[in-house]
Amino acid sequence: MRRRHWLGLCAWCLLAVVVEVGLYLSYHDHDAGFHWFAHFYAGASAALLLMSLVSWRQRRPVGLPLLWVVAAHLYAMVPDLLFVTGIPHQPWMDVFLGHLTIHYIPGANLTLFAIFMASFAVYLGVISRAAGANDDATMAP
């Protein structure tokens, strides 16, 4: 790969890390160890499953996968962002990837981590098969 491509890829990765650190710090007064991870796992799991579907349909990995994860994490956090502006949590806010329900899931973050890892495995399986299919297509006479 060209050097410019690698620099661009590194810039996107660095941006994702900076955004996630900022989001983690935004929970400093609200049990960041639980809340950030809970909404990260929920968002990342949803993003990975959506990325799996798109990759399966397109037969190739999605572009900028960390952007998908960060965007889904932000989506999962919307009720907390609204809470900061004075809007209390309400049951309808579960449309944001189960924002309230995941607080009461048995096993808490351990269960959410298991779901995240399963979603990651699905995505890796899909892109692995897509890569194999593309290799077979390029090797055909």
PDB file of C-alpha atoms in Angstrom:
ATOM      1  CA  MET A   1       0.000   0.000   0.000  1.00  0.00           C
ATOM      2  CA  ARG A   2       1.062   3.514  -0.566  1.00  0.00           C
ATOM      3  CA  ARG A   3       2.419   5.589   2.277  1.00  0.00           C
ATOM      4  CA  ARG A   4      -0.355   8.163   1.879  1.00  0.00           C
ATOM      5  CA  HIS A   5      -3.011   5.480   2.314  1.00  0.00           C
ATOM      6  CA  TRP A   6      -1.372   4.238   5.517  1.00  0.00           C
ATOM      7  CA  LEU A   7      -1.164   7.774   6.901  1.00  0.00           C
ATOM      8  CA  GLY A   8      -4.841   8.309   6.165  1.00  0.00           C
ATOM      9  CA  LEU A   9      -5.719   5.023   7.848  1.00  0.00           C
ATOM     10  CA  CYS A  10      -3.652   5.960  10.906  1.00  0.00           C
ATOM     11  CA  ALA A  11      -5.345   9.362  11.052  1.00  0.00           C
ATOM     12  CA  TRP A  12      -8.807   7.713  11.102  1.00  0.00           C
ATOM     13  CA  CYS A  13      -7.693   5.306  13.837  1.00  0.00           C
ATOM     14  CA  LEU A  14      -6.261   8.149  15.898  1.00  0.00           C
ATOM     15  CA  LEU A  15      -9.460  10.171  15.468  1.00  0.00           C
ATOM     16  CA  ALA A  16     -11.557   7.198  16.641  1.00  0.00           C
ATOM     17  CA  VAL A  17      -9.362   6.752  19.719  1.00  0.00           C
ATOM     18  CA  VAL A  18      -9.492  10.478  20.562  1.00  0.00           C
ATOM     19  CA  VAL A  19     -13.292  10.524  20.234  1.00  0.00           C
ATOM     20  CA  GLU A  20     -13.675   7.411  22.410  1.00  0.00           C
ATOM     21  CA  VAL A  21     -11.347   8.808  25.093  1.00  0.00           C
ATOM     22  CA  GLY A  22     -13.401  12.004  25.065  1.00  0.00           C
ATOM     23  CA  LEU A  23     -16.603   9.992  25.429  1.00  0.00           C
ATOM     24  CA  TYR A  24     -15.118   8.003  28.299  1.00  0.00           C
ATOM     25  CA  LEU A  25     -14.076  11.204  30.063  1.00  0.00           C
ATOM     26  CA  SER A  26     -17.587  12.606  29.560  1.00  0.00           C
ATOM     27  CA  TYR A  27     -18.801   9.931  32.009  1.00  0.00           C
ATOM     28  CA  HIS A  28     -16.252  10.831  34.723  1.00  0.00           C
ATOM     29  CA  ASP A  29     -18.988  11.713  37.250  1.00  0.00           C
ATOM     30  CA  HIS A  30     -21.316   8.869  36.236  1.00  0.00           C
ATOM     31  CA  ASP A  31     -19.484   5.567  36.788  1.00  0.00           C
ATOM     32  CA  ALA A  32     -17.534   5.647  33.529  1.00  0.00           C
ATOM     33  CA  GLY A  33     -16.331   2.085  34.058  1.00  0.00           C
ATOM     34  CA  PHE A  34     -19.887   0.845  33.635  1.00  0.00           C
ATOM     35  CA  HIS A  35     -21.663   3.409  31.459  1.00  0.00           C
ATOM     36  CA  TRP A  36     -19.037   3.982  28.790  1.00  0.00           C
ATOM     37  CA  PHE A  37     -18.415   0.264  28.377  1.00  0.00           C
ATOM     38  CA  ALA A  38     -22.117  -0.641  28.368  1.00  0.00           C
ATOM     39  CA  HIS A  39     -22.968   1.800  25.601  1.00  0.00           C
ATOM     40  CA  PHE A  40     -19.739   1.102  23.716  1.00  0.00           C
ATOM     41  CA  TYR A  41     -20.441  -2.640  23.685  1.00  0.00           C
ATOM     42  CA  ALA A  42     -24.067  -2.091  22.632  1.00  0.00           C
ATOM     43  CA  GLY A  43     -23.104   0.351  19.872  1.00  0.00           C
ATOM     44  CA  ALA A  44     -20.106  -1.606  18.660  1.00  0.00           C
ATOM     45  CA  SER A  45     -22.114  -4.848  18.576  1.00  0.00           C
ATOM     46  CA  ALA A  46     -24.844  -3.214  16.511  1.00  0.00           C
ATOM     47  CA  ALA A  47     -22.247  -1.668  14.191  1.00  0.00           C
ATOM     48  CA  LEU A  48     -20.457  -5.001  13.734  1.00  0.00           C
ATOM     49  CA  LEU A  49     -23.687  -6.792  12.878  1.00  0.00           C
ATOM     50  CA  LEU A  50     -24.689  -4.049  10.428  1.00  0.00           C
ATOM     51  CA  MET A  51     -21.176  -4.095   8.937  1.00  0.00           C
ATOM     52  CA  SER A  52     -21.487  -7.880   8.598  1.00  0.00           C
ATOM     53  CA  LEU A  53     -24.709  -7.525   6.650  1.00  0.00           C
ATOM     54  CA  VAL A  54     -23.291  -4.837   4.355  1.00  0.00           C
ATOM     55  CA  SER A  55     -20.049  -6.772   3.846  1.00  0.00           C
ATOM     56  CA  TRP A  56     -21.952  -9.951   3.065  1.00  0.00           C
ATOM     57  CA  ARG A  57     -24.068  -8.144   0.478  1.00  0.00           C
ATOM     58  CA  GLN A  58     -21.107  -6.312  -1.096  1.00  0.00           C
ATOM     59  CA  ARG A  59     -18.722  -9.273  -0.755  1.00  0.00           C
ATOM     60  CA  ARG A  60     -16.013  -7.062   0.726  1.00  0.00           C
ATOM     61  CA  PRO A  61     -15.247  -5.344   4.050  1.00  0.00           C
ATOM     62  CA  VAL A  62     -16.843  -1.966   4.718  1.00  0.00           C
ATOM     63  CA  GLY A  63     -14.741   1.158   4.508  1.00  0.00           C
ATOM     64  CA  LEU A  64     -13.712   2.969   7.693  1.00  0.00           C
ATOM     65  CA  PRO A  65     -15.031   0.360  10.143  1.00  0.00           C
ATOM     66  CA  LEU A  66     -14.001   2.366  13.212  1.00  0.00           C
ATOM     67  CA  LEU A  67     -16.203   5.216  12.021  1.00  0.00           C
ATOM     68  CA  TRP A  68     -19.161   2.804  12.047  1.00  0.00           C
ATOM     69  CA  VAL A  69     -18.326   1.752  15.607  1.00  0.00           C
ATOM     70  CA  VAL A  70     -17.931   5.325  16.877  1.00  0.00           C
ATOM     71  CA  ALA A  71     -21.163   6.415  15.166  1.00  0.00           C
ATOM     72  CA  ALA A  72     -23.101   3.498  16.671  1.00  0.00           C
ATOM     73  CA  HIS A  73     -21.592   4.224  20.100  1.00  0.00           C
ATOM     74  CA  LEU A  74     -22.741   7.839  19.834  1.00  0.00           C
ATOM     75  CA  TYR A  75     -26.197   6.635  18.804  1.00  0.00           C
ATOM     76  CA  ALA A  76     -26.337   4.369  21.873  1.00  0.00           C
ATOM     77  CA  MET A  77     -25.364   7.353  24.044  1.00  0.00           C
ATOM     78  CA  VAL A  78     -28.030   9.784  22.764  1.00  0.00           C
ATOM     79  CA  PRO A  79     -30.198   9.528  25.927  1.00  0.00           C
ATOM     80  CA  ASP A  80     -27.183  10.405  28.077  1.00  0.00           C
ATOM     81  CA  LEU A  81     -26.448  13.387  25.856  1.00  0.00           C
ATOM     82  CA  LEU A  82     -30.090  14.446  26.266  1.00  0.00           C
ATOM     83  CA  PHE A  83     -29.839  13.872  30.026  1.00  0.00           C
ATOM     84  CA  VAL A  84     -27.022  16.423  30.226  1.00  0.00           C
ATOM     85  CA  THR A  85     -29.392  19.004  28.712  1.00  0.00           C
ATOM     86  CA  GLY A  86     -32.015  18.261  31.386  1.00  0.00           C
ATOM     87  CA  ILE A  87     -34.156  15.631  29.657  1.00  0.00           C
ATOM     88  CA  PRO A  88     -34.649  12.686  32.047  1.00  0.00           C
ATOM     89  CA  HIS A  89     -34.363   9.078  30.931  1.00  0.00           C
ATOM     90  CA  GLN A  90     -37.659   7.595  29.746  1.00  0.00           C
ATOM     91  CA  PRO A  91     -38.647   4.091  28.552  1.00  0.00           C
ATOM     92  CA  TRP A  92     -38.931   5.134  24.886  1.00  0.00           C
ATOM     93  CA  MET A  93     -35.196   5.820  24.910  1.00  0.00           C
ATOM     94  CA  ASP A  94     -34.614   2.088  24.527  1.00  0.00           C
ATOM     95  CA  VAL A  95     -34.815   2.728  20.773  1.00  0.00           C
ATOM     96  CA  PHE A  96     -31.203   3.824  21.212  1.00  0.00           C
ATOM     97  CA  LEU A  97     -29.900   0.238  21.284  1.00  0.00           C
ATOM     98  CA  GLY A  98     -31.634  -0.653  24.528  1.00  0.00           C
ATOM     99  CA  HIS A  99     -30.130   2.305  26.353  1.00  0.00           C
ATOM    100  CA  LEU A 100     -32.040   1.735  29.601  1.00  0.00           C
ATOM    101  CA  THR A 101     -32.549  -2.015  29.423  1.00  0.00           C
ATOM    102  CA  ILE A 102     -28.843  -2.812  29.121  1.00  0.00           C
ATOM    103  CA  HIS A 103     -28.316  -1.273  32.570  1.00  0.00           C
ATOM    104  CA  TYR A 104     -30.236  -4.211  34.029  1.00  0.00           C
ATOM    105  CA  ILE A 105     -28.994  -7.057  31.837  1.00  0.00           C
ATOM    106  CA  PRO A 106     -27.848 -10.064  33.908  1.00  0.00           C
ATOM    107  CA  GLY A 107     -24.080 -10.131  34.054  1.00  0.00           C
ATOM    108  CA  ALA A 108     -23.883  -6.434  33.206  1.00  0.00           C
ATOM    109  CA  ASN A 109     -20.820  -5.559  31.133  1.00  0.00           C
ATOM    110  CA  LEU A 110     -19.589  -9.152  31.034  1.00  0.00           C
ATOM    111  CA  THR A 111     -22.722 -10.180  29.123  1.00  0.00           C
ATOM    112  CA  LEU A 112     -22.410  -7.148  26.836  1.00  0.00           C
ATOM    113  CA  PHE A 113     -18.745  -7.990  26.236  1.00  0.00           C
ATOM    114  CA  ALA A 114     -19.710 -11.551  25.255  1.00  0.00           C
ATOM    115  CA  ILE A 115     -22.265 -10.173  22.780  1.00  0.00           C
ATOM    116  CA  PHE A 116     -19.640  -7.772  21.427  1.00  0.00           C
ATOM    117  CA  MET A 117     -17.125 -10.601  20.953  1.00  0.00           C
ATOM    118  CA  ALA A 118     -19.733 -12.777  19.219  1.00  0.00           C
ATOM    119  CA  SER A 119     -20.599  -9.859  16.904  1.00  0.00           C
ATOM    120  CA  PHE A 120     -16.905  -9.326  16.184  1.00  0.00           C
ATOM    121  CA  ALA A 121     -16.528 -13.026  15.364  1.00  0.00           C
ATOM    122  CA  VAL A 122     -19.468 -12.817  12.954  1.00  0.00           C
ATOM    123  CA  TYR A 123     -17.920  -9.807  11.199  1.00  0.00           C
ATOM    124  CA  LEU A 124     -14.509 -11.476  10.934  1.00  0.00           C
ATOM    125  CA  GLY A 125     -16.160 -14.587   9.530  1.00  0.00           C
ATOM    126  CA  VAL A 126     -18.076 -12.590   6.940  1.00  0.00           C
ATOM    127  CA  ILE A 127     -15.080 -10.591   5.729  1.00  0.00           C
ATOM    128  CA  SER A 128     -12.933 -13.727   5.721  1.00  0.00           C
ATOM    129  CA  ARG A 129     -15.427 -15.461   3.439  1.00  0.00           C
ATOM    130  CA  ALA A 130     -15.705 -12.320   1.304  1.00  0.00           C
ATOM    131  CA  ALA A 131     -11.926 -12.199   0.908  1.00  0.00           C
ATOM    132  CA  GLY A 132     -11.904 -15.880  -0.067  1.00  0.00           C
ATOM    133  CA  ALA A 133     -14.679 -15.321  -2.610  1.00  0.00           C
ATOM    134  CA  ASN A 134     -12.809 -12.370  -4.105  1.00  0.00           C
ATOM    135  CA  ASP A 135      -9.583 -14.386  -4.302  1.00  0.00           C
ATOM    136  CA  ASP A 136     -11.439 -17.182  -6.118  1.00  0.00           C
ATOM    137  CA  ALA A 137     -12.948 -14.673  -8.538  1.00  0.00           C
ATOM    138  CA  THR A 138      -9.594 -13.082  -9.372  1.00  0.00           C
ATOM    139  CA  MET A 139      -7.930 -16.465  -9.855  1.00  0.00           C
ATOM    140  CA  ALA A 140     -10.513 -17.726 -12.329  1.00  0.00           C
ATOM    141  CA  PRO A 141      -9.241 -18.082 -15.936  1.00  0.00           C
TER     142      PRO A 141
END
